[in-house]
Short mmCIF file of C-alpha atoms and ligand atoms in Angstrom, two decimals:
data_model
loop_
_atom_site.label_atom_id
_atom_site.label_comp_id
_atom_site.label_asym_id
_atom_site.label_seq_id
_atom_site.Cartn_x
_atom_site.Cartn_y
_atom_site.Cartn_z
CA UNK A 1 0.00 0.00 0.00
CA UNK A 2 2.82 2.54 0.75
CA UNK A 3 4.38 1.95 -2.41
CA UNK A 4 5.47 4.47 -5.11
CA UNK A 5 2.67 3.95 -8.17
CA UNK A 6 2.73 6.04 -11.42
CA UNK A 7 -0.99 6.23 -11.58
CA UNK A 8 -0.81 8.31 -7.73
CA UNK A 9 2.23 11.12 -9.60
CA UNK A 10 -0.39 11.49 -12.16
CA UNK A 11 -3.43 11.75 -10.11
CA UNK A 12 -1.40 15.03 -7.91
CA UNK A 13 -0.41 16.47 -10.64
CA UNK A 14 -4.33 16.95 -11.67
CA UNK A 15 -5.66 17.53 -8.52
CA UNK A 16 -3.01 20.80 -8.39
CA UNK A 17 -4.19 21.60 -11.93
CA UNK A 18 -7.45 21.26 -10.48
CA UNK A 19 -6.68 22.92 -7.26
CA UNK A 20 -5.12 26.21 -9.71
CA UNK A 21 -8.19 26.39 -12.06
CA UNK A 22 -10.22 26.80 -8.58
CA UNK A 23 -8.58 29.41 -7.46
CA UNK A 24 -8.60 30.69 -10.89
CA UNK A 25 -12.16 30.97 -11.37
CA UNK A 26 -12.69 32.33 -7.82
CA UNK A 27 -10.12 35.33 -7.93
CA UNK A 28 -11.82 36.18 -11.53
CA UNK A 29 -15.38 36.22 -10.14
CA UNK A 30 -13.85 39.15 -7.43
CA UNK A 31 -11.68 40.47 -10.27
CA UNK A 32 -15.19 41.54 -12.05
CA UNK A 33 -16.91 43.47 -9.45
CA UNK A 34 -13.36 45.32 -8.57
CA UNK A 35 -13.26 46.43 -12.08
CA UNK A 36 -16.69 47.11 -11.99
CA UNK A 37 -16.18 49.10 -8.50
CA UNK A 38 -12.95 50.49 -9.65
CA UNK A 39 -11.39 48.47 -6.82
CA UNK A 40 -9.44 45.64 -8.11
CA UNK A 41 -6.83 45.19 -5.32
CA UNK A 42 -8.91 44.94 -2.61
CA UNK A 43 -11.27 43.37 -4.51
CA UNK A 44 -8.54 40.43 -5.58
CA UNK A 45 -6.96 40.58 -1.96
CA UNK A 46 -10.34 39.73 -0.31
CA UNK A 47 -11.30 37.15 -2.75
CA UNK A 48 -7.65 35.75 -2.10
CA UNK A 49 -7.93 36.08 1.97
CA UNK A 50 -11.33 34.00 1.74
CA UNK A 51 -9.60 31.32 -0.49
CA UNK A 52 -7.14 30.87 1.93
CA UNK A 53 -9.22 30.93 5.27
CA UNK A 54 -11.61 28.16 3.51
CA UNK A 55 -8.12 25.86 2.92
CA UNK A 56 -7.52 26.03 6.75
CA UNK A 57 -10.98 25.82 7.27
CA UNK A 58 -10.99 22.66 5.64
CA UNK A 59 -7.11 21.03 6.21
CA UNK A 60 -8.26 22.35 10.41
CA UNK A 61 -11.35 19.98 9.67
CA UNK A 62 -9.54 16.80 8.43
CA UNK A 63 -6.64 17.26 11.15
CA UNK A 64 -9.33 17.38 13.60
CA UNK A 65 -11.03 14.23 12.16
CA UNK A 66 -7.57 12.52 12.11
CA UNK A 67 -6.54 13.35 16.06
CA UNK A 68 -9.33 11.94 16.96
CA UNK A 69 -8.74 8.92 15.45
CA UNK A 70 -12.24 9.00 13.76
CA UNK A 71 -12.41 6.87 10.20
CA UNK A 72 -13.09 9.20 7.62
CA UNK A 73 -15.73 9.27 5.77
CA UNK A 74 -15.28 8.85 1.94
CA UNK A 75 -13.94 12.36 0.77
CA UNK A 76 -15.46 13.70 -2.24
CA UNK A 77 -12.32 13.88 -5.00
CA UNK A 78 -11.06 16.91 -6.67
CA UNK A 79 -7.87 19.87 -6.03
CA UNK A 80 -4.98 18.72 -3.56
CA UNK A 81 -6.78 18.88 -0.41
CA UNK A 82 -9.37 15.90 -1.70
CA UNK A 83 -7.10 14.25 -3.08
CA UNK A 84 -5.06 14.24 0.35
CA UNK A 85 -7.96 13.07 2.06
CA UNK A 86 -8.86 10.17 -0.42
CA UNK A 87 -5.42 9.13 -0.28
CA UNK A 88 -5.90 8.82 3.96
CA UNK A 89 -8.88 7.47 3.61
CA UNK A 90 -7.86 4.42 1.27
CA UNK A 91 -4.83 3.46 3.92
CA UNK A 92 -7.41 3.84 6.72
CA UNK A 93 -9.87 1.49 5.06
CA UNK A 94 -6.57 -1.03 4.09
CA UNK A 95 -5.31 -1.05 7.61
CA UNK A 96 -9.08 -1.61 9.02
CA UNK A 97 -9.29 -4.33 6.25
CA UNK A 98 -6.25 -5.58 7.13
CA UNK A 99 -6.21 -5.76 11.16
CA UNK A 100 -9.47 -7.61 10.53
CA UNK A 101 -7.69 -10.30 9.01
CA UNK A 102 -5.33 -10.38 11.62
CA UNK A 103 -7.58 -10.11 14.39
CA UNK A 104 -9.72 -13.03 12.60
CA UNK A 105 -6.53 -15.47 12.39
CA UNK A 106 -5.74 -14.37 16.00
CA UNK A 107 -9.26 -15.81 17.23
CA UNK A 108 -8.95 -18.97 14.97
CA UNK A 109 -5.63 -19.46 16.56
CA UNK A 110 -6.65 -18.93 19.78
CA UNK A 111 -9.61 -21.09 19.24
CA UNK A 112 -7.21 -23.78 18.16
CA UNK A 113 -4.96 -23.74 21.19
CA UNK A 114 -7.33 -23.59 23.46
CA UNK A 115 -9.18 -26.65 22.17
CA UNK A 116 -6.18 -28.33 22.74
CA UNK A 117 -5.60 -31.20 24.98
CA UNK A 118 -2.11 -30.20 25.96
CA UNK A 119 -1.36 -27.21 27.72
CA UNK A 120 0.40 -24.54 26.17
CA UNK A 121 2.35 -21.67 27.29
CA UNK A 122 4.05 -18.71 25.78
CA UNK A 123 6.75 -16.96 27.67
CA UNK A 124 8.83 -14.14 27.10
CA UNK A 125 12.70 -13.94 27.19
CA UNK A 126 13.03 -14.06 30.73
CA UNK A 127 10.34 -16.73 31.24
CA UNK A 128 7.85 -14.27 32.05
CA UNK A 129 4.36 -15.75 31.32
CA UNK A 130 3.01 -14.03 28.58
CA UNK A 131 -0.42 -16.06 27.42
CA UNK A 132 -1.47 -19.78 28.44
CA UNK A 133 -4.29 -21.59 27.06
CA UNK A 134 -7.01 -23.39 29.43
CA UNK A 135 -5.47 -26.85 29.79
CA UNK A 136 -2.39 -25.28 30.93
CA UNK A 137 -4.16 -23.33 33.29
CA UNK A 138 -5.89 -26.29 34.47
CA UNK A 139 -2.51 -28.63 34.62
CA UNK A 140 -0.32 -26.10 36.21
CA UNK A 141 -2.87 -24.30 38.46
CA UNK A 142 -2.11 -21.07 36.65
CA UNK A 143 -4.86 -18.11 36.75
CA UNK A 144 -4.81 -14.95 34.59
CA UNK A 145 -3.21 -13.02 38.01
CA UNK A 146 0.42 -15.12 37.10
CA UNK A 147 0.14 -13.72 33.82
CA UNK A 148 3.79 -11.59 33.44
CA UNK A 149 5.42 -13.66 36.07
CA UNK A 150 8.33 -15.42 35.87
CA UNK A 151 7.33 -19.42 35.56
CA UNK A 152 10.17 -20.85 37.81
CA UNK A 153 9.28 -18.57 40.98
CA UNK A 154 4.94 -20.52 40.04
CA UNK A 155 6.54 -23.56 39.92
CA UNK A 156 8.69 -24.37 42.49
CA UNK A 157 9.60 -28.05 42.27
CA UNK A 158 13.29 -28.70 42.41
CA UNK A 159 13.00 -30.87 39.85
CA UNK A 160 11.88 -28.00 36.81
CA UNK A 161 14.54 -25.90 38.46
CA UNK A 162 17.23 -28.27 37.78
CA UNK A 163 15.57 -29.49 34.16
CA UNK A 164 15.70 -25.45 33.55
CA UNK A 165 19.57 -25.36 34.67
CA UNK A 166 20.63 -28.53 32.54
CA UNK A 167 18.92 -26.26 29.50
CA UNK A 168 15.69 -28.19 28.84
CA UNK A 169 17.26 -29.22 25.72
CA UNK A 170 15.13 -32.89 26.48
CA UNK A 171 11.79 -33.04 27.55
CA UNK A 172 11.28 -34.02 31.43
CA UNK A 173 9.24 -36.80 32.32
CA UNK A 174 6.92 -36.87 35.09
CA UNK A 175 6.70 -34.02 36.88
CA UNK A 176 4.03 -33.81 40.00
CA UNK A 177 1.08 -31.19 38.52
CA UNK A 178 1.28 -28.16 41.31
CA UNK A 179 -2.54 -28.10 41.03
CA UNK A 180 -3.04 -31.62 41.44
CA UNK A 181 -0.01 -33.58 42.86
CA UNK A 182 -1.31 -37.02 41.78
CA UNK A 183 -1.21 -35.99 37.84
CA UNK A 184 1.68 -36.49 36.37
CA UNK A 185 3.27 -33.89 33.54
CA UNK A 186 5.56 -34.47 30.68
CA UNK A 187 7.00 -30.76 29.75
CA UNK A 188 9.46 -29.64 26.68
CA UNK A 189 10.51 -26.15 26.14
CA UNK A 190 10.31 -24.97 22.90
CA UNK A 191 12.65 -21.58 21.69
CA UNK A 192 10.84 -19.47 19.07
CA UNK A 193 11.22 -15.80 17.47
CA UNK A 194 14.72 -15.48 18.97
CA UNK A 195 14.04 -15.25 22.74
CA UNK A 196 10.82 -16.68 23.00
CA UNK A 197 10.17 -19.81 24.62
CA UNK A 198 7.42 -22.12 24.09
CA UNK A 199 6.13 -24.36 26.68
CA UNK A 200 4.27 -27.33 26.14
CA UNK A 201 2.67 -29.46 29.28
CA UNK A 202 0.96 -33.25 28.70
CA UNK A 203 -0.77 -35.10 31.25
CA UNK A 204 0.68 -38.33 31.35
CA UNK A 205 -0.57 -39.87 34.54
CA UNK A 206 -2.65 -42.96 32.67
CA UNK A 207 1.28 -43.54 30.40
CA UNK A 208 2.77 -43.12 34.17
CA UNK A 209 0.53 -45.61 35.31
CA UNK A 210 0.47 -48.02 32.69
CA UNK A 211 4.22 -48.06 33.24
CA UNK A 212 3.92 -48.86 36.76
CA UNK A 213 1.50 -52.04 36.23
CA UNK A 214 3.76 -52.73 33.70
CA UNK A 215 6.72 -52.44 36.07
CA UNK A 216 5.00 -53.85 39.13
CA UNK A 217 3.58 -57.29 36.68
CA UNK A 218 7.76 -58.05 35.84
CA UNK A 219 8.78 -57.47 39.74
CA UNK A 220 6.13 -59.52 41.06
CA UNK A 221 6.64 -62.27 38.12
CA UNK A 222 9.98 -62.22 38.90
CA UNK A 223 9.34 -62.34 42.53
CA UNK A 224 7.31 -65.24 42.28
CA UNK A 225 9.40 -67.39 40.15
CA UNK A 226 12.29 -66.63 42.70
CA UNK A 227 11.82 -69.46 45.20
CA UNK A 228 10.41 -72.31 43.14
CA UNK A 229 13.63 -71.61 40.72
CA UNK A 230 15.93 -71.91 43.90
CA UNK A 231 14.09 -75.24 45.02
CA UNK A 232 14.59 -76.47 41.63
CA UNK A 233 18.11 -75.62 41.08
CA UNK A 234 18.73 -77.08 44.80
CA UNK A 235 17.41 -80.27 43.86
CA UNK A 236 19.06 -80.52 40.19
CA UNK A 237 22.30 -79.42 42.60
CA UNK A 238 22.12 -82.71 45.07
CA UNK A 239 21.35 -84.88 42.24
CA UNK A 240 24.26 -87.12 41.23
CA UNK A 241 23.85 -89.00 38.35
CA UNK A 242 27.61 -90.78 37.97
CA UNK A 243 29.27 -89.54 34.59
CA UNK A 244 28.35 -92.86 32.63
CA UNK A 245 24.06 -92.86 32.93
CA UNK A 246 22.41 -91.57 30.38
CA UNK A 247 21.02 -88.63 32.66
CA UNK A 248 24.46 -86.95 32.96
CA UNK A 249 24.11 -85.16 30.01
CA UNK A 250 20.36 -83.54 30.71
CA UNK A 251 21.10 -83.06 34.06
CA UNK A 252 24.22 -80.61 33.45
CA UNK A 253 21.60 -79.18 31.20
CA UNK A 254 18.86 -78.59 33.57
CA UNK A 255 21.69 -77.15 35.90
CA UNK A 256 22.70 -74.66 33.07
CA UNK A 257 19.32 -73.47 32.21
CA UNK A 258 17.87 -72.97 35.58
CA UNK A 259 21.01 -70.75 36.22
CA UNK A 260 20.36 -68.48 33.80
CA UNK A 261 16.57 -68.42 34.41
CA UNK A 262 17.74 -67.22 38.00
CA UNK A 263 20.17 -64.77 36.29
CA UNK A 264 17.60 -63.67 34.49
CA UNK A 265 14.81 -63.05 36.97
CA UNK A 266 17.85 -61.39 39.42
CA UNK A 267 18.68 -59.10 36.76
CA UNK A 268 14.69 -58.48 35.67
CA UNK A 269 14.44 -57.51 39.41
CA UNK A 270 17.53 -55.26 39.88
CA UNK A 271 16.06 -53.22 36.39
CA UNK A 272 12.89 -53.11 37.97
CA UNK A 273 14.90 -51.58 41.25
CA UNK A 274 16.27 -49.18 39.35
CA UNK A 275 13.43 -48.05 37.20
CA UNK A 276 11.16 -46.99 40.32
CA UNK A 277 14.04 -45.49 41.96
CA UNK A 278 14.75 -41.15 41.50
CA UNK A 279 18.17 -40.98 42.93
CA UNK A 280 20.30 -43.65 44.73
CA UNK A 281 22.06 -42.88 48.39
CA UNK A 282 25.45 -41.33 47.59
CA UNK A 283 28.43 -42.14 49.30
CA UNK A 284 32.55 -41.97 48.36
CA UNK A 285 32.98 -44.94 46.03
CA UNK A 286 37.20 -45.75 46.81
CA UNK A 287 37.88 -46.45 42.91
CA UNK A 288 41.15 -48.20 43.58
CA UNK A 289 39.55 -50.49 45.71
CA UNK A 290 36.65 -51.07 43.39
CA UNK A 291 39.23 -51.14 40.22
CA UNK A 292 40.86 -54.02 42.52
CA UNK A 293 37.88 -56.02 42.50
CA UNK A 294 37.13 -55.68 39.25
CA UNK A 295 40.24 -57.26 38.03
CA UNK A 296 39.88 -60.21 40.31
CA UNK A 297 36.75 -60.55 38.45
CA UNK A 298 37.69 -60.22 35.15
CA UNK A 299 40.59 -62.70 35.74
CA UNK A 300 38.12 -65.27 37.59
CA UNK A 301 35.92 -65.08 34.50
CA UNK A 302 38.56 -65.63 32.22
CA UNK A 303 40.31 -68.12 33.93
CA UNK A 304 43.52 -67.20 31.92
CA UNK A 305 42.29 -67.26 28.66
CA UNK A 306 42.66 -62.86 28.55
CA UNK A 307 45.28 -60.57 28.96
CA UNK A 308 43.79 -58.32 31.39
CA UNK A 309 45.36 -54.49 32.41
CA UNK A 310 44.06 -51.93 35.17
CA UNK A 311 44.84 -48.41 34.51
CA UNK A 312 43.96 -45.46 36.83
CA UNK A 313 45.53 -42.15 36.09
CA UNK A 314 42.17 -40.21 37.13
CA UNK A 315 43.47 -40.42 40.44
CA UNK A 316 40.10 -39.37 42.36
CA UNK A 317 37.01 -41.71 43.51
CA UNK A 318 33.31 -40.98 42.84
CA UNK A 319 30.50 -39.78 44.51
CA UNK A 320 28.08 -42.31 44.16
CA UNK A 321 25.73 -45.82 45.00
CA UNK A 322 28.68 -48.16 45.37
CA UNK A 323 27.12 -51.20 45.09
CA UNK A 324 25.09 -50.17 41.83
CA UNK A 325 28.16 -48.96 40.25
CA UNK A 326 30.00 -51.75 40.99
CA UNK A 327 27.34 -54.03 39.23
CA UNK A 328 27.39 -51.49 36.01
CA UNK A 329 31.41 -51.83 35.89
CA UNK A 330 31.15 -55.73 36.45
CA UNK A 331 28.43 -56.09 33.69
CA UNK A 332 30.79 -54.01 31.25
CA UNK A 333 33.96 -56.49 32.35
CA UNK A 334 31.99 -59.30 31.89
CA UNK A 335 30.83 -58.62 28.38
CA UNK A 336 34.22 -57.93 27.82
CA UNK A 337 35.15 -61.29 29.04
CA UNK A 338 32.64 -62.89 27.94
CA UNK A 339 32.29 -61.78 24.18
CA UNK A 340 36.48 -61.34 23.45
CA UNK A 341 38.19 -64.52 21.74
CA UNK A 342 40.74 -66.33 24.15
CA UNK A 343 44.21 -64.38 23.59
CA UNK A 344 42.51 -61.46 23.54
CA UNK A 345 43.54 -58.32 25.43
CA UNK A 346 41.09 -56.38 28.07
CA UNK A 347 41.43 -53.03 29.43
CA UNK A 348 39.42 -51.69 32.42
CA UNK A 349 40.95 -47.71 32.58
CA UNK A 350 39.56 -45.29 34.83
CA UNK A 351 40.83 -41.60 33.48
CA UNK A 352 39.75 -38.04 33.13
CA UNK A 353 37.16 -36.87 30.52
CA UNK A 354 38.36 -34.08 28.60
CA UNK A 355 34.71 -33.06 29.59
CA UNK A 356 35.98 -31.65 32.99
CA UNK A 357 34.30 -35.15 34.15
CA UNK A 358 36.01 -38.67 34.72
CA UNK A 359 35.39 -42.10 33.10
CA UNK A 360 35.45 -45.25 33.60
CA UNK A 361 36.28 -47.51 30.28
CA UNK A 362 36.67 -50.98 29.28
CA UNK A 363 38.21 -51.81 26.19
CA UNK A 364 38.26 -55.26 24.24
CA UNK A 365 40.11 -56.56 21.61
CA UNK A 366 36.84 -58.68 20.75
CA UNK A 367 34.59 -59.05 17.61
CA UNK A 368 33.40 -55.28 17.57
CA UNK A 369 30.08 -54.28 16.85
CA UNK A 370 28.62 -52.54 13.63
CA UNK A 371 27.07 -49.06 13.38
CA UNK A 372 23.59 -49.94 13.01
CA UNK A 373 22.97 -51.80 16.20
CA UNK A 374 25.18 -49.38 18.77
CA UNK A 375 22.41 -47.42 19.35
CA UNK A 376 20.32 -50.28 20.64
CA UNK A 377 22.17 -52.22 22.60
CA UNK A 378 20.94 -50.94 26.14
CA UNK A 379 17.60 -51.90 24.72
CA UNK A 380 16.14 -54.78 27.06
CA UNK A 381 16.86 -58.16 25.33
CA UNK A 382 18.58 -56.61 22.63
CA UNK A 383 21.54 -58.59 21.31
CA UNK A 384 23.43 -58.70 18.56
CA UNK A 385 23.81 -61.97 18.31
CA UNK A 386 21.37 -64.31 20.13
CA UNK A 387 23.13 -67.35 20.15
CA UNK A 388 26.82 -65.65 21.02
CA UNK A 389 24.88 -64.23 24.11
CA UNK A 390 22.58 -67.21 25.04
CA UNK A 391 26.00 -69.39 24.90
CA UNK A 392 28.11 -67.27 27.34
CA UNK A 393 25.48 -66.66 29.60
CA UNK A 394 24.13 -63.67 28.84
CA UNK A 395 20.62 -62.15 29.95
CA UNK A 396 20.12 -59.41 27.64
CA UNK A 397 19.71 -56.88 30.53
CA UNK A 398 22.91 -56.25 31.43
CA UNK A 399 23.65 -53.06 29.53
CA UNK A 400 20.25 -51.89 30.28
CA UNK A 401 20.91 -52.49 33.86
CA UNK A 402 24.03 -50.26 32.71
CA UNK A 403 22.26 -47.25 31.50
CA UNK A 404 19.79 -46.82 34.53
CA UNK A 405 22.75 -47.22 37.01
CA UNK A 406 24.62 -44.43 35.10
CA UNK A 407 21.14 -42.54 34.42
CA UNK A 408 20.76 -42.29 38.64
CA UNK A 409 23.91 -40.70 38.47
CA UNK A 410 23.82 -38.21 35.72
CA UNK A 411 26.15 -39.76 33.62
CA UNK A 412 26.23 -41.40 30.15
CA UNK A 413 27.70 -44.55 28.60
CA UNK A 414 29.28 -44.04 25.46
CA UNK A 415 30.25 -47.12 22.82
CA UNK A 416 32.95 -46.95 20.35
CA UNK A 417 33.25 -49.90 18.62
CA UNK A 418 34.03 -51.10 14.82
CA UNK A 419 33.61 -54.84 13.44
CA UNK A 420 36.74 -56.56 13.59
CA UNK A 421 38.76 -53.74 15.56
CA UNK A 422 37.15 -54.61 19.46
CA UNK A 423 35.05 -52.49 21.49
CA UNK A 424 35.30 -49.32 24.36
CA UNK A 425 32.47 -48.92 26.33
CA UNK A 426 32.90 -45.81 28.84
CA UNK A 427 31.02 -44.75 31.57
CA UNK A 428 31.11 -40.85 31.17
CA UNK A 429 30.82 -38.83 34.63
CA UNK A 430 29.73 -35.05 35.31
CA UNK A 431 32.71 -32.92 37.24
CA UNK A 432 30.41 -33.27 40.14
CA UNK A 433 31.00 -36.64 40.29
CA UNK A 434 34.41 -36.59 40.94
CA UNK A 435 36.00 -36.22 44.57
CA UNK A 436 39.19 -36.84 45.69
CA UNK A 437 40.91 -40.04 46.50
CA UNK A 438 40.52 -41.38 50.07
CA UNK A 439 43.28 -44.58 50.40
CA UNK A 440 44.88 -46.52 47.76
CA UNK A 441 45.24 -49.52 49.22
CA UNK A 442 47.97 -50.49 46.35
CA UNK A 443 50.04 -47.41 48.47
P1 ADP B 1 23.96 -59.94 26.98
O1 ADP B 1 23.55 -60.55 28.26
O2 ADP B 1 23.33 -60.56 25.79
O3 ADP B 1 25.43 -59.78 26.89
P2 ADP B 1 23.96 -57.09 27.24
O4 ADP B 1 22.87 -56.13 27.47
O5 ADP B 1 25.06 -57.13 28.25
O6 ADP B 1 23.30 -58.48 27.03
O7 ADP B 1 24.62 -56.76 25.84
C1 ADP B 1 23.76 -56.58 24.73
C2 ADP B 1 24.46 -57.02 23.46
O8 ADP B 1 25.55 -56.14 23.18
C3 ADP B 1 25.08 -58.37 23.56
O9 ADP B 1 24.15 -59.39 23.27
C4 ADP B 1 26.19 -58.31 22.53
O10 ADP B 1 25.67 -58.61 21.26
C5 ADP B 1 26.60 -56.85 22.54
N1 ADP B 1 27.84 -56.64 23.35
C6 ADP B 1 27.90 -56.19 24.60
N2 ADP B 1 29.18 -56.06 25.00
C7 ADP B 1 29.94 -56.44 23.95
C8 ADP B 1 31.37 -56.50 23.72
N3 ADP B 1 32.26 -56.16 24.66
N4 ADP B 1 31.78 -56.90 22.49
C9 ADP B 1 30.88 -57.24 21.53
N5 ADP B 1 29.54 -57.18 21.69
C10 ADP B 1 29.07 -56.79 22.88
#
């Protein structure tokens, strides 16, 4: 609309023709009487002096119309001040025409949003709370009074703080609604227009429950099957068939198989442990110690066949559930052991993370495992090969077991591996993790 257009140069340039003839014509119909009078000065000057008073007349009229923000009627056309006056009329009717739209697409928005089942809120650069829709409202007991304040200082739980610290790059799970404590909220932060943040709220208390039957069936399964499995694999322990019967053989297959069905429902329980757990006691895990242990481990397991190294240049412990980490670091070892060809060379190393954090790796000389299934593995029953795992014992759980244990302490496991080149699985640690070493008991 503001744009320069020909056909407006040529529409000024008559209205001033216009506007001159006017004038014209008027001064001539004094000039006649003043001639007539013998007074053509005055005559001219007065006809002049009533032109000009009717121009601010008029220009006094349309400023007037325009301070007080009235729409203007549609001007009749013709000389420079019409023309003026069509020309602010037109943009007036556009920009009416025009915030209608927007005002139209504002309410179908709004409509939208707020038939929404998710809540939605919109929040300024500093988090201030700008507009929510009603679920929102409804999920996190916000009225239009919190409108403009900050979110963080409505919502108070330590939990959104700390999800708001780590950057709320992810979305976090399950957090307790403030309105009603037994819903359960799934929230991801979403940035927009530069500094804008978008924040979107789900009720997930019937997924949140689901989960927990879900969670509670494989505990109490697994709880069940505990004791007849340890009566059976008592029994199948005192019986004695001598090495020539024919029940030698099925036996020491019974013995094998109800071993790893009570590996199996152990390791199904310690998930399910971890799963319904938030955080873990801390205490100062003494690395050298637990490095120690390890290796006797790792050498029991191999029983020779490996070539098996400690290194610890990290130099510090950890701040964390000993006895969980412990099983993490022994489930890595063992897969280690477990999956690496006799000869083989296996290296547990405990070392700073260029991170600022520490890490604990073991490295294998072993098969090595190809890009597409890495990002699976700490999937539950998840193996790359079946029959490589079923034969050496496996479960199928231990690297999930892996992930929670490193999950309740805000760190990350990390696999490098590559067919035919052996495999590094790391347990990466925050700096917060760290502390320093107590005792070396090697010292
Ligand atoms: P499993 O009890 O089958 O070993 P895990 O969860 O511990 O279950 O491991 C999942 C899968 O990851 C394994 O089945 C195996 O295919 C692969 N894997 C784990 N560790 C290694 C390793 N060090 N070298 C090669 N493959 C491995």
């Amino acid at each position: 609309m503001s744009t320069y257009h020909p056909a407006m140069a040529s529409n000024f340039r008559h209205a001033w023709f216009q506007s001159m003839l006017r004038l014209g014509a008027w001064l001539l119909a004094w000039l006649l009487p003043g001639l007539v009078l013998g007074a053509v000065w005055p005559a001219l000057a007065a006809g002049l002096g009533l032109a000009l008073a009717w121009q601010y007349y008029n220009w006094a009229r349309l400023l007037r119309q325009l301070r007080s923000r009235r729409h203007l009627q549609e001007p009749e056309r013709g000389g420079v001040q019409g023309e003026v006056a069509a020309l602010i009329y037109s943009r007036q009717r556009y920009q009416r025409r025009r915030w209608h739209r927007l005002h139209q697409a504002l309410r179908a928005f709004r409509t939208a949003a707020n038939a929404l089942p998710d809540g939605i809120v919109v929040l300024g650069p500093e988090l201030g709370i700008r507009w929510f829709n009603p679920a929102a409202g409804e999920l996190l007991g916000l009225s239009a009074r919190d409108l403009g304040i900050h979110l963080p200082a409505l919502l108070r739980a330590p939990q959104f703080a700390e999800w708001l610290d780590r950057g709320a790059a992810d979305p976090l799970f399950d957090l307790a609604s403030p309105a009603t404590p037994a819903r359960r909220l799934w929230l991801r932060l979403i940035d927009y227009a530069g500094r804008h943040r978008l924040l979107v709220v789900r009720d997930v208390s019937k997924l949140m429950q689901l989960e927990q039957v879900r969670r509670d069936f494989v505990a109490n399964v697994s709880h069940e099957l505990r004791t007849p499995l340890t009566v059976i694999h008592g029994y199948l322990e005192l019986i004695e068939p001598g090495p020539d019967t024919e029940w030698s053989g099925p036996i020491a297959e019974m013995r094998r198989q109800s071993q790893r069905m009570t590996r199996l429902v152990e390791d199904l329980l310690t998930l399910s442990r971890l799963e319904g757990q938030d955080r873990l006691p801390d205490e100062p895990v003494p690395m050298a110690t637990l490095l120690a242990t390890l290796l006797r481990e790792a050498q029991t397991l191999s029983a020779g066949q490996h070539l098996i190294a400690v290194v610890d240049p990290a130099g510090c412990d950890l701040h964390g559930a000993e006895a969980e980490l412990h099983s993490a670091f022994a489930n890595l070892v063992a897969n280690a052991v477990r999956y690496t060809p006799a000869g083989g060379q296996i290296t547990i190393r405990f070392r700073d993370d260029p991170g600022g954090g520490v890490r604990l790796e073991v490295e294998d000389s072993g098969p090595g495992i190809a890009a597409e299934h890495i990002d699976r593995l700490t999937e539950r029953f998840y193996r790359v090969s079946t029959s490589r795992s079923r034969a050496t014992g496996g479960t199928g759980l231990g690297l999930a077991i892996v992930k929670h244990v490193l999950l309740l302490h805000q760190a990350r496991l990390d696999i490098d591996s590559e067919p035919g080149r052996g495999s590094c699985f790391s347990c990466v640690f925050p700096a917060e993790r760290r502390i320093e070493r107590q005792s070396d008991p090697f010292n």
